């Protein structure tokens, strides 16, 4: 049985991915900022390599080597570029981009040893379209797409695939917080009318894409950016 690690697994998309992979028969551990009662839920900040390594050691001890990694931990933010402090810019890059660096590097030895691995990075449709007042977030998520492509080329010969899933408009606490702060340019309901498939995305939509990309049969798919956005970005 394979072991999967899902970062950001305590909420929204990460939680749905963890549930789906559990239902598909993987051992699943999660890593999140805040504590949880869920089995194999580890508390760690993805920007802190020592915390990530410590959590990884505990996961390996309990569940064996990790050969599937889904990076879903993320932090959004809204600020006019002229008002954006360097500290805020840095924190958003730290969580969304450097967190991926730390988690991939920490998990890779297991995948290299196994000669098989699957990495899925949850980026954002905003990396495709741009988004006003989110320069830090869009920069970080665009970099995650770039990292995905470059790493896929490097790791392909070792049996490891690396893909990105940029979600668009998924009904999670992050989206609802943005709605409450009037950052969406309308309500979620308003946006449904502007979405070709005429519904808001569900965390399970992203989980389904991840479940496919981490499967054995997706072994010829690497370095790809698979948009899951109801047709909002084509
Ligand atoms: P969410 O409900 O806020 O979940 C994000 C999770 O990441 C939370 O559990 C959060 O923990 C955790 N997290 C944040 N910073 C972390 C850190 N430094 N270390 C470890 N965990 C951390 O948001 P979501 O919508 O499911 O987002 C999941 C991913 O999809 C994110 O990467 C997000 O950028 C991306 N995304 C979402 C949408 C969307 O429409 N929802 C669109 C595009 C991209 P706390 O809650 O404890 O802070």
mmCIF file with all atom_site columns, N, CA and C in Angstrom, residues 6-64:
data_model
loop_
_atom_site.group_PDB
_atom_site.id
_atom_site.type_symbol
_atom_site.label_atom_id
_atom_site.label_alt_id
_atom_site.label_comp_id
_atom_site.label_asym_id
_atom_site.label_entity_id
_atom_site.label_seq_id
_atom_site.pdbx_PDB_ins_code
_atom_site.Cartn_x
_atom_site.Cartn_y
_atom_site.Cartn_z
_atom_site.occupancy
_atom_site.B_iso_or_equiv
_atom_site.pdbx_formal_charge
_atom_site.auth_seq_id
_atom_site.auth_comp_id
_atom_site.auth_asym_id
_atom_site.auth_atom_id
_atom_site.pdbx_PDB_model_num
ATOM 1   N N  . UNK A 1 6  ? -0.360  14.824 2.227  1.00 0.00 ? 6  UNK A N  1
ATOM 2   C CA . UNK A 1 6  ? -1.108  15.957 1.672  1.00 0.00 ? 6  UNK A CA 1
ATOM 3   C C  . UNK A 1 6  ? -0.882  17.162 2.585  1.00 0.00 ? 6  UNK A C  1
ATOM 4   N N  . UNK A 1 7  ? -0.264  18.205 2.044  1.00 0.00 ? 7  UNK A N  1
ATOM 5   C CA . UNK A 1 7  ? -0.096  19.412 2.863  1.00 0.00 ? 7  UNK A CA 1
ATOM 6   C C  . UNK A 1 7  ? -1.372  20.257 2.753  1.00 0.00 ? 7  UNK A C  1
ATOM 7   N N  . UNK A 1 8  ? -1.639  21.025 3.791  1.00 0.00 ? 8  UNK A N  1
ATOM 8   C CA . UNK A 1 8  ? -2.900  21.782 3.814  1.00 0.00 ? 8  UNK A CA 1
ATOM 9   C C  . UNK A 1 8  ? -4.082  20.839 3.958  1.00 0.00 ? 8  UNK A C  1
ATOM 10  N N  . UNK A 1 9  ? -3.814  19.641 4.481  1.00 0.00 ? 9  UNK A N  1
ATOM 11  C CA . UNK A 1 9  ? -4.848  18.597 4.537  1.00 0.00 ? 9  UNK A CA 1
ATOM 12  C C  . UNK A 1 9  ? -5.907  18.812 5.599  1.00 0.00 ? 9  UNK A C  1
ATOM 13  N N  . UNK A 1 10 ? -5.807  19.906 6.342  1.00 0.00 ? 10 UNK A N  1
ATOM 14  C CA . UNK A 1 10 ? -6.787  20.152 7.401  1.00 0.00 ? 10 UNK A CA 1
ATOM 15  C C  . UNK A 1 10 ? -7.997  20.941 6.947  1.00 0.00 ? 10 UNK A C  1
ATOM 16  N N  . UNK A 1 11 ? -8.012  21.388 5.702  1.00 0.00 ? 11 UNK A N  1
ATOM 17  C CA . UNK A 1 11 ? -9.108  22.262 5.265  1.00 0.00 ? 11 UNK A CA 1
ATOM 18  C C  . UNK A 1 11 ? -9.298  22.160 3.754  1.00 0.00 ? 11 UNK A C  1
ATOM 19  N N  . UNK A 1 12 ? -10.487 22.506 3.320  1.00 0.00 ? 12 UNK A N  1
ATOM 20  C CA . UNK A 1 12 ? -10.768 22.733 1.895  1.00 0.00 ? 12 UNK A CA 1
ATOM 21  C C  . UNK A 1 12 ? -10.260 21.659 0.947  1.00 0.00 ? 12 UNK A C  1
ATOM 22  N N  . UNK A 1 13 ? -9.485  22.085 -0.020 1.00 0.00 ? 13 UNK A N  1
ATOM 23  C CA . UNK A 1 13 ? -9.019  21.202 -1.088 1.00 0.00 ? 13 UNK A CA 1
ATOM 24  C C  . UNK A 1 13 ? -8.128  20.088 -0.533 1.00 0.00 ? 13 UNK A C  1
ATOM 25  N N  . UNK A 1 14 ? -7.182  20.452 0.326  1.00 0.00 ? 14 UNK A N  1
ATOM 26  C CA . UNK A 1 14 ? -6.274  19.437 0.881  1.00 0.00 ? 14 UNK A CA 1
ATOM 27  C C  . UNK A 1 14 ? -7.036  18.365 1.631  1.00 0.00 ? 14 UNK A C  1
ATOM 28  N N  . UNK A 1 15 ? -8.054  18.774 2.367  1.00 0.00 ? 15 UNK A N  1
ATOM 29  C CA . UNK A 1 15 ? -8.858  17.812 3.127  1.00 0.00 ? 15 UNK A CA 1
ATOM 30  C C  . UNK A 1 15 ? -9.591  16.858 2.183  1.00 0.00 ? 15 UNK A C  1
ATOM 31  N N  . UNK A 1 16 ? -10.131 17.408 1.110  1.00 0.00 ? 16 UNK A N  1
ATOM 32  C CA . UNK A 1 16 ? -10.845 16.559 0.134  1.00 0.00 ? 16 UNK A CA 1
ATOM 33  C C  . UNK A 1 16 ? -9.876  15.590 -0.552 1.00 0.00 ? 16 UNK A C  1
ATOM 34  N N  . UNK A 1 17 ? -8.666  16.068 -0.852 1.00 0.00 ? 17 UNK A N  1
ATOM 35  C CA . UNK A 1 17 ? -7.667  15.191 -1.478 1.00 0.00 ? 17 UNK A CA 1
ATOM 36  C C  . UNK A 1 17 ? -7.316  14.059 -0.509 1.00 0.00 ? 17 UNK A C  1
ATOM 37  N N  . UNK A 1 18 ? -7.128  14.403 0.759  1.00 0.00 ? 18 UNK A N  1
ATOM 38  C CA . UNK A 1 18 ? -6.776  13.380 1.756  1.00 0.00 ? 18 UNK A CA 1
ATOM 39  C C  . UNK A 1 18 ? -7.890  12.332 1.857  1.00 0.00 ? 18 UNK A C  1
ATOM 40  N N  . UNK A 1 19 ? -9.136  12.775 1.899  1.00 0.00 ? 19 UNK A N  1
ATOM 41  C CA . UNK A 1 19 ? -10.263 11.829 1.983  1.00 0.00 ? 19 UNK A CA 1
ATOM 42  C C  . UNK A 1 19 ? -10.301 10.924 0.753  1.00 0.00 ? 19 UNK A C  1
ATOM 43  N N  . UNK A 1 20 ? -10.128 11.546 -0.408 1.00 0.00 ? 20 UNK A N  1
ATOM 44  C CA . UNK A 1 20 ? -10.218 10.773 -1.657 1.00 0.00 ? 20 UNK A CA 1
ATOM 45  C C  . UNK A 1 20 ? -9.106  9.716  -1.731 1.00 0.00 ? 20 UNK A C  1
ATOM 46  N N  . UNK A 1 21 ? -7.882  10.127 -1.400 1.00 0.00 ? 21 UNK A N  1
ATOM 47  C CA . UNK A 1 21 ? -6.781  9.162  -1.493 1.00 0.00 ? 21 UNK A CA 1
ATOM 48  C C  . UNK A 1 21 ? -6.958  8.049  -0.448 1.00 0.00 ? 21 UNK A C  1
ATOM 49  N N  . UNK A 1 22 ? -7.499  8.414  0.709  1.00 0.00 ? 22 UNK A N  1
ATOM 50  C CA . UNK A 1 22 ? -7.809  7.390  1.715  1.00 0.00 ? 22 UNK A CA 1
ATOM 51  C C  . UNK A 1 22 ? -8.826  6.395  1.171  1.00 0.00 ? 22 UNK A C  1
ATOM 52  N N  . UNK A 1 23 ? -9.867  6.917  0.517  1.00 0.00 ? 23 UNK A N  1
ATOM 53  C CA . UNK A 1 23 ? -10.909 6.045  -0.056 1.00 0.00 ? 23 UNK A CA 1
ATOM 54  C C  . UNK A 1 23 ? -10.345 5.189  -1.184 1.00 0.00 ? 23 UNK A C  1
ATOM 55  N N  . UNK A 1 24 ? -9.320  5.704  -1.868 1.00 0.00 ? 24 UNK A N  1
ATOM 56  C CA . UNK A 1 24 ? -8.710  4.960  -2.973 1.00 0.00 ? 24 UNK A CA 1
ATOM 57  C C  . UNK A 1 24 ? -7.689  3.926  -2.480 1.00 0.00 ? 24 UNK A C  1
ATOM 58  N N  . UNK A 1 25 ? -7.490  3.866  -1.171 1.00 0.00 ? 25 UNK A N  1
ATOM 59  C CA . UNK A 1 25 ? -6.651  2.791  -0.637 1.00 0.00 ? 25 UNK A CA 1
ATOM 60  C C  . UNK A 1 25 ? -5.224  3.169  -0.289 1.00 0.00 ? 25 UNK A C  1
ATOM 61  N N  . UNK A 1 26 ? -4.918  4.447  -0.280 1.00 0.00 ? 26 UNK A N  1
ATOM 62  C CA . UNK A 1 26 ? -3.580  4.871  0.149  1.00 0.00 ? 26 UNK A CA 1
ATOM 63  C C  . UNK A 1 26 ? -3.563  5.032  1.667  1.00 0.00 ? 26 UNK A C  1
ATOM 64  N N  . UNK A 1 27 ? -2.390  4.823  2.274  1.00 0.00 ? 27 UNK A N  1
ATOM 65  C CA . UNK A 1 27 ? -2.169  5.362  3.617  1.00 0.00 ? 27 UNK A CA 1
ATOM 66  C C  . UNK A 1 27 ? -2.033  6.869  3.433  1.00 0.00 ? 27 UNK A C  1
ATOM 67  N N  . UNK A 1 28 ? -2.741  7.658  4.225  1.00 0.00 ? 28 UNK A N  1
ATOM 68  C CA . UNK A 1 28 ? -2.677  9.113  4.026  1.00 0.00 ? 28 UNK A CA 1
ATOM 69  C C  . UNK A 1 28 ? -2.286  9.814  5.323  1.00 0.00 ? 28 UNK A C  1
ATOM 70  N N  . UNK A 1 29 ? -1.295  10.674 5.214  1.00 0.00 ? 29 UNK A N  1
ATOM 71  C CA . UNK A 1 29 ? -0.945  11.569 6.316  1.00 0.00 ? 29 UNK A CA 1
ATOM 72  C C  . UNK A 1 29 ? -1.138  12.996 5.830  1.00 0.00 ? 29 UNK A C  1
ATOM 73  N N  . UNK A 1 30 ? -1.501  13.876 6.751  1.00 0.00 ? 30 UNK A N  1
ATOM 74  C CA . UNK A 1 30 ? -1.656  15.281 6.381  1.00 0.00 ? 30 UNK A CA 1
ATOM 75  C C  . UNK A 1 30 ? -0.699  16.144 7.197  1.00 0.00 ? 30 UNK A C  1
ATOM 76  N N  . UNK A 1 31 ? -0.445  17.294 6.663  1.00 0.00 ? 31 UNK A N  1
ATOM 77  C CA . UNK A 1 31 ? 0.440   18.247 7.332  1.00 0.00 ? 31 UNK A CA 1
ATOM 78  C C  . UNK A 1 31 ? -0.239  19.612 7.241  1.00 0.00 ? 31 UNK A C  1
ATOM 79  N N  . UNK A 1 32 ? -0.452  20.220 8.369  1.00 0.00 ? 32 UNK A N  1
ATOM 80  C CA . UNK A 1 32 ? -1.184  21.490 8.362  1.00 0.00 ? 32 UNK A CA 1
ATOM 81  C C  . UNK A 1 32 ? -0.691  22.387 9.496  1.00 0.00 ? 32 UNK A C  1
ATOM 82  N N  . UNK A 1 33 ? -1.037  23.648 9.381  1.00 0.00 ? 33 UNK A N  1
ATOM 83  C CA . UNK A 1 33 ? -0.573  24.641 10.341 1.00 0.00 ? 33 UNK A CA 1
ATOM 84  C C  . UNK A 1 33 ? -1.175  24.440 11.726 1.00 0.00 ? 33 UNK A C  1
ATOM 85  N N  . UNK A 1 34 ? -2.455  24.050 11.758 1.00 0.00 ? 34 UNK A N  1
ATOM 86  C CA . UNK A 1 34 ? -3.129  23.941 13.055 1.00 0.00 ? 34 UNK A CA 1
ATOM 87  C C  . UNK A 1 34 ? -3.455  22.495 13.385 1.00 0.00 ? 34 UNK A C  1
ATOM 88  N N  . UNK A 1 35 ? -3.478  22.159 14.691 1.00 0.00 ? 35 UNK A N  1
ATOM 89  C CA . UNK A 1 35 ? -3.705  20.772 15.097 1.00 0.00 ? 35 UNK A CA 1
ATOM 90  C C  . UNK A 1 35 ? -5.074  20.250 14.673 1.00 0.00 ? 35 UNK A C  1
ATOM 91  N N  . UNK A 1 36 ? -5.142  18.928 14.522 1.00 0.00 ? 36 UNK A N  1
ATOM 92  C CA . UNK A 1 36 ? -6.396  18.278 14.142 1.00 0.00 ? 36 UNK A CA 1
ATOM 93  C C  . UNK A 1 36 ? -6.435  16.910 14.806 1.00 0.00 ? 36 UNK A C  1
ATOM 94  N N  . UNK A 1 37 ? -7.664  16.400 14.994 1.00 0.00 ? 37 UNK A N  1
ATOM 95  C CA . UNK A 1 37 ? -7.834  15.082 15.609 1.00 0.00 ? 37 UNK A CA 1
ATOM 96  C C  . UNK A 1 37 ? -7.780  13.965 14.580 1.00 0.00 ? 37 UNK A C  1
ATOM 97  N N  . UNK A 1 38 ? -7.744  14.343 13.301 1.00 0.00 ? 38 UNK A N  1
ATOM 98  C CA . UNK A 1 38 ? -7.779  13.309 12.251 1.00 0.00 ? 38 UNK A CA 1
ATOM 99  C C  . UNK A 1 38 ? -6.567  12.388 12.391 1.00 0.00 ? 38 UNK A C  1
ATOM 100 N N  . UNK A 1 39 ? -6.736  11.109 12.023 1.00 0.00 ? 39 UNK A N  1
ATOM 101 C CA . UNK A 1 39 ? -5.595  10.200 12.128 1.00 0.00 ? 39 UNK A CA 1
ATOM 102 C C  . UNK A 1 39 ? -4.455  10.635 11.207 1.00 0.00 ? 39 UNK A C  1
ATOM 103 N N  . UNK A 1 40 ? -3.235  10.498 11.677 1.00 0.00 ? 40 UNK A N  1
ATOM 104 C CA . UNK A 1 40 ? -2.027  10.841 10.910 1.00 0.00 ? 40 UNK A CA 1
ATOM 105 C C  . UNK A 1 40 ? -2.014  12.295 10.436 1.00 0.00 ? 40 UNK A C  1
ATOM 106 N N  . UNK A 1 41 ? -2.622  13.169 11.244 1.00 0.00 ? 41 UNK A N  1
ATOM 107 C CA . UNK A 1 41 ? -2.566  14.608 10.951 1.00 0.00 ? 41 UNK A CA 1
ATOM 108 C C  . UNK A 1 41 ? -1.398  15.206 11.726 1.00 0.00 ? 41 UNK A C  1
ATOM 109 N N  . UNK A 1 42 ? -0.463  15.793 11.023 1.00 0.00 ? 42 UNK A N  1
ATOM 110 C CA . UNK A 1 42 ? 0.709   16.385 11.662 1.00 0.00 ? 42 UNK A CA 1
ATOM 111 C C  . UNK A 1 42 ? 0.644   17.899 11.567 1.00 0.00 ? 42 UNK A C  1
ATOM 112 N N  . UNK A 1 43 ? 1.094   18.535 12.632 1.00 0.00 ? 43 UNK A N  1
ATOM 113 C CA . UNK A 1 43 ? 1.089   19.990 12.648 1.00 0.00 ? 43 UNK A CA 1
ATOM 114 C C  . UNK A 1 43 ? 2.486   20.484 12.280 1.00 0.00 ? 43 UNK A C  1
ATOM 115 N N  . UNK A 1 44 ? 2.571   21.258 11.247 1.00 0.00 ? 44 UNK A N  1
ATOM 116 C CA . UNK A 1 44 ? 3.856   21.839 10.842 1.00 0.00 ? 44 UNK A CA 1
ATOM 117 C C  . UNK A 1 44 ? 3.586   23.016 9.918  1.00 0.00 ? 44 UNK A C  1
ATOM 118 N N  . UNK A 1 45 ? 4.509   23.960 9.965  1.00 0.00 ? 45 UNK A N  1
ATOM 119 C CA . UNK A 1 45 ? 4.467   25.085 9.042  1.00 0.00 ? 45 UNK A CA 1
ATOM 120 C C  . UNK A 1 45 ? 5.354   24.701 7.858  1.00 0.00 ? 45 UNK A C  1
ATOM 121 N N  . UNK A 1 46 ? 4.792   24.700 6.660  1.00 0.00 ? 46 UNK A N  1
ATOM 122 C CA . UNK A 1 46 ? 5.564   24.250 5.494  1.00 0.00 ? 46 UNK A CA 1
ATOM 123 C C  . UNK A 1 46 ? 6.757   25.159 5.190  1.00 0.00 ? 46 UNK A C  1
ATOM 124 N N  . UNK A 1 47 ? 6.774   26.348 5.793  1.00 0.00 ? 47 UNK A N  1
ATOM 125 C CA . UNK A 1 47 ? 7.911   27.247 5.545  1.00 0.00 ? 47 UNK A CA 1
ATOM 126 C C  . UNK A 1 47 ? 9.087   26.926 6.472  1.00 0.00 ? 47 UNK A C  1
ATOM 127 N N  . UNK A 1 48 ? 8.871   26.017 7.408  1.00 0.00 ? 48 UNK A N  1
ATOM 128 C CA . UNK A 1 48 ? 9.905   25.700 8.396  1.00 0.00 ? 48 UNK A CA 1
ATOM 129 C C  . UNK A 1 48 ? 10.445  24.295 8.127  1.00 0.00 ? 48 UNK A C  1
ATOM 130 N N  . UNK A 1 49 ? 11.629  24.239 7.544  1.00 0.00 ? 49 UNK A N  1
ATOM 131 C CA . UNK A 1 49 ? 12.159  22.941 7.102  1.00 0.00 ? 49 UNK A CA 1
ATOM 132 C C  . UNK A 1 49 ? 12.313  21.948 8.261  1.00 0.00 ? 49 UNK A C  1
ATOM 133 N N  . UNK A 1 50 ? 12.720  22.448 9.427  1.00 0.00 ? 50 UNK A N  1
ATOM 134 C CA . UNK A 1 50 ? 12.894  21.543 10.564 1.00 0.00 ? 50 UNK A CA 1
ATOM 135 C C  . UNK A 1 50 ? 11.556  20.915 10.944 1.00 0.00 ? 50 UNK A C  1
ATOM 136 N N  . UNK A 1 51 ? 10.500  21.692 10.940 1.00 0.00 ? 51 UNK A N  1
ATOM 137 C CA . UNK A 1 51 ? 9.170   21.150 11.268 1.00 0.00 ? 51 UNK A CA 1
ATOM 138 C C  . UNK A 1 51 ? 8.706   20.146 10.209 1.00 0.00 ? 51 UNK A C  1
ATOM 139 N N  . UNK A 1 52 ? 8.986   20.467 8.942  1.00 0.00 ? 52 UNK A N  1
ATOM 140 C CA . UNK A 1 52 ? 8.596   19.551 7.859  1.00 0.00 ? 52 UNK A CA 1
ATOM 141 C C  . UNK A 1 52 ? 9.350   18.232 8.005  1.00 0.00 ? 52 UNK A C  1
ATOM 142 N N  . UNK A 1 53 ? 10.656  18.316 8.244  1.00 0.00 ? 53 UNK A N  1
ATOM 143 C CA . UNK A 1 53 ? 11.470  17.098 8.385  1.00 0.00 ? 53 UNK A CA 1
ATOM 144 C C  . UNK A 1 53 ? 11.003  16.255 9.572  1.00 0.00 ? 53 UNK A C  1
ATOM 145 N N  . UNK A 1 54 ? 10.652  16.924 10.648 1.00 0.00 ? 54 UNK A N  1
ATOM 146 C CA . UNK A 1 54 ? 10.197  16.220 11.846 1.00 0.00 ? 54 UNK A CA 1
ATOM 147 C C  . UNK A 1 54 ? 8.875   15.484 11.566 1.00 0.00 ? 54 UNK A C  1
ATOM 148 N N  . UNK A 1 55 ? 7.970   16.175 10.895 1.00 0.00 ? 55 UNK A N  1
ATOM 149 C CA . UNK A 1 55 ? 6.679   15.557 10.547 1.00 0.00 ? 55 UNK A CA 1
ATOM 150 C C  . UNK A 1 55 ? 6.901   14.378 9.608  1.00 0.00 ? 55 UNK A C  1
ATOM 151 N N  . UNK A 1 56 ? 7.790   14.563 8.640  1.00 0.00 ? 56 UNK A N  1
ATOM 152 C CA . UNK A 1 56 ? 8.097   13.488 7.682  1.00 0.00 ? 56 UNK A CA 1
ATOM 153 C C  . UNK A 1 56 ? 8.646   12.245 8.387  1.00 0.00 ? 56 UNK A C  1
ATOM 154 N N  . UNK A 1 57 ? 9.513   12.480 9.345  1.00 0.00 ? 57 UNK A N  1
ATOM 155 C CA . UNK A 1 57 ? 10.103  11.354 10.081 1.00 0.00 ? 57 UNK A CA 1
ATOM 156 C C  . UNK A 1 57 ? 8.998   10.572 10.795 1.00 0.00 ? 57 UNK A C  1
ATOM 157 N N  . UNK A 1 58 ? 8.042   11.300 11.373 1.00 0.00 ? 58 UNK A N  1
ATOM 158 C CA . UNK A 1 58 ? 6.936   10.641 12.079 1.00 0.00 ? 58 UNK A CA 1
ATOM 159 C C  . UNK A 1 58 ? 6.044   9.881  11.094 1.00 0.00 ? 58 UNK A C  1
ATOM 160 N N  . UNK A 1 59 ? 5.822   10.452 9.921  1.00 0.00 ? 59 UNK A N  1
ATOM 161 C CA . UNK A 1 59 ? 4.983   9.781  8.913  1.00 0.00 ? 59 UNK A CA 1
ATOM 162 C C  . UNK A 1 59 ? 5.659   8.496  8.450  1.00 0.00 ? 59 UNK A C  1
ATOM 163 N N  . UNK A 1 60 ? 6.956   8.568  8.151  1.00 0.00 ? 60 UNK A N  1
ATOM 164 C CA . UNK A 1 60 ? 7.694   7.373  7.695  1.00 0.00 ? 60 UNK A CA 1
ATOM 165 C C  . UNK A 1 60 ? 7.653   6.277  8.752  1.00 0.00 ? 60 UNK A C  1
ATOM 166 N N  . UNK A 1 61 ? 7.826   6.689  9.974  1.00 0.00 ? 61 UNK A N  1
ATOM 167 C CA . UNK A 1 61 ? 7.847   5.722  11.081 1.00 0.00 ? 61 UNK A CA 1
ATOM 168 C C  . UNK A 1 61 ? 6.494   4.994  11.182 1.00 0.00 ? 61 UNK A C  1
ATOM 169 N N  . UNK A 1 62 ? 5.409   5.761  11.017 1.00 0.00 ? 62 UNK A N  1
ATOM 170 C CA . UNK A 1 62 ? 4.070   5.174  11.179 1.00 0.00 ? 62 UNK A CA 1
ATOM 171 C C  . UNK A 1 62 ? 3.584   4.466  9.922  1.00 0.00 ? 62 UNK A C  1
ATOM 172 N N  . UNK A 1 63 ? 3.890   5.024  8.754  1.00 0.00 ? 63 UNK A N  1
ATOM 173 C CA . UNK A 1 63 ? 3.224   4.544  7.528  1.00 0.00 ? 63 UNK A CA 1
ATOM 174 C C  . UNK A 1 63 ? 4.185   4.084  6.436  1.00 0.00 ? 63 UNK A C  1
ATOM 175 N N  . UNK A 1 64 ? 5.483   4.249  6.661  1.00 0.00 ? 64 UNK A N  1
ATOM 176 C CA . UNK A 1 64 ? 6.464   3.849  5.647  1.00 0.00 ? 64 UNK A CA 1
ATOM 177 C C  . UNK A 1 64 ? 6.808   4.996  4.713  1.00 0.00 ? 64 UNK A C  1
#
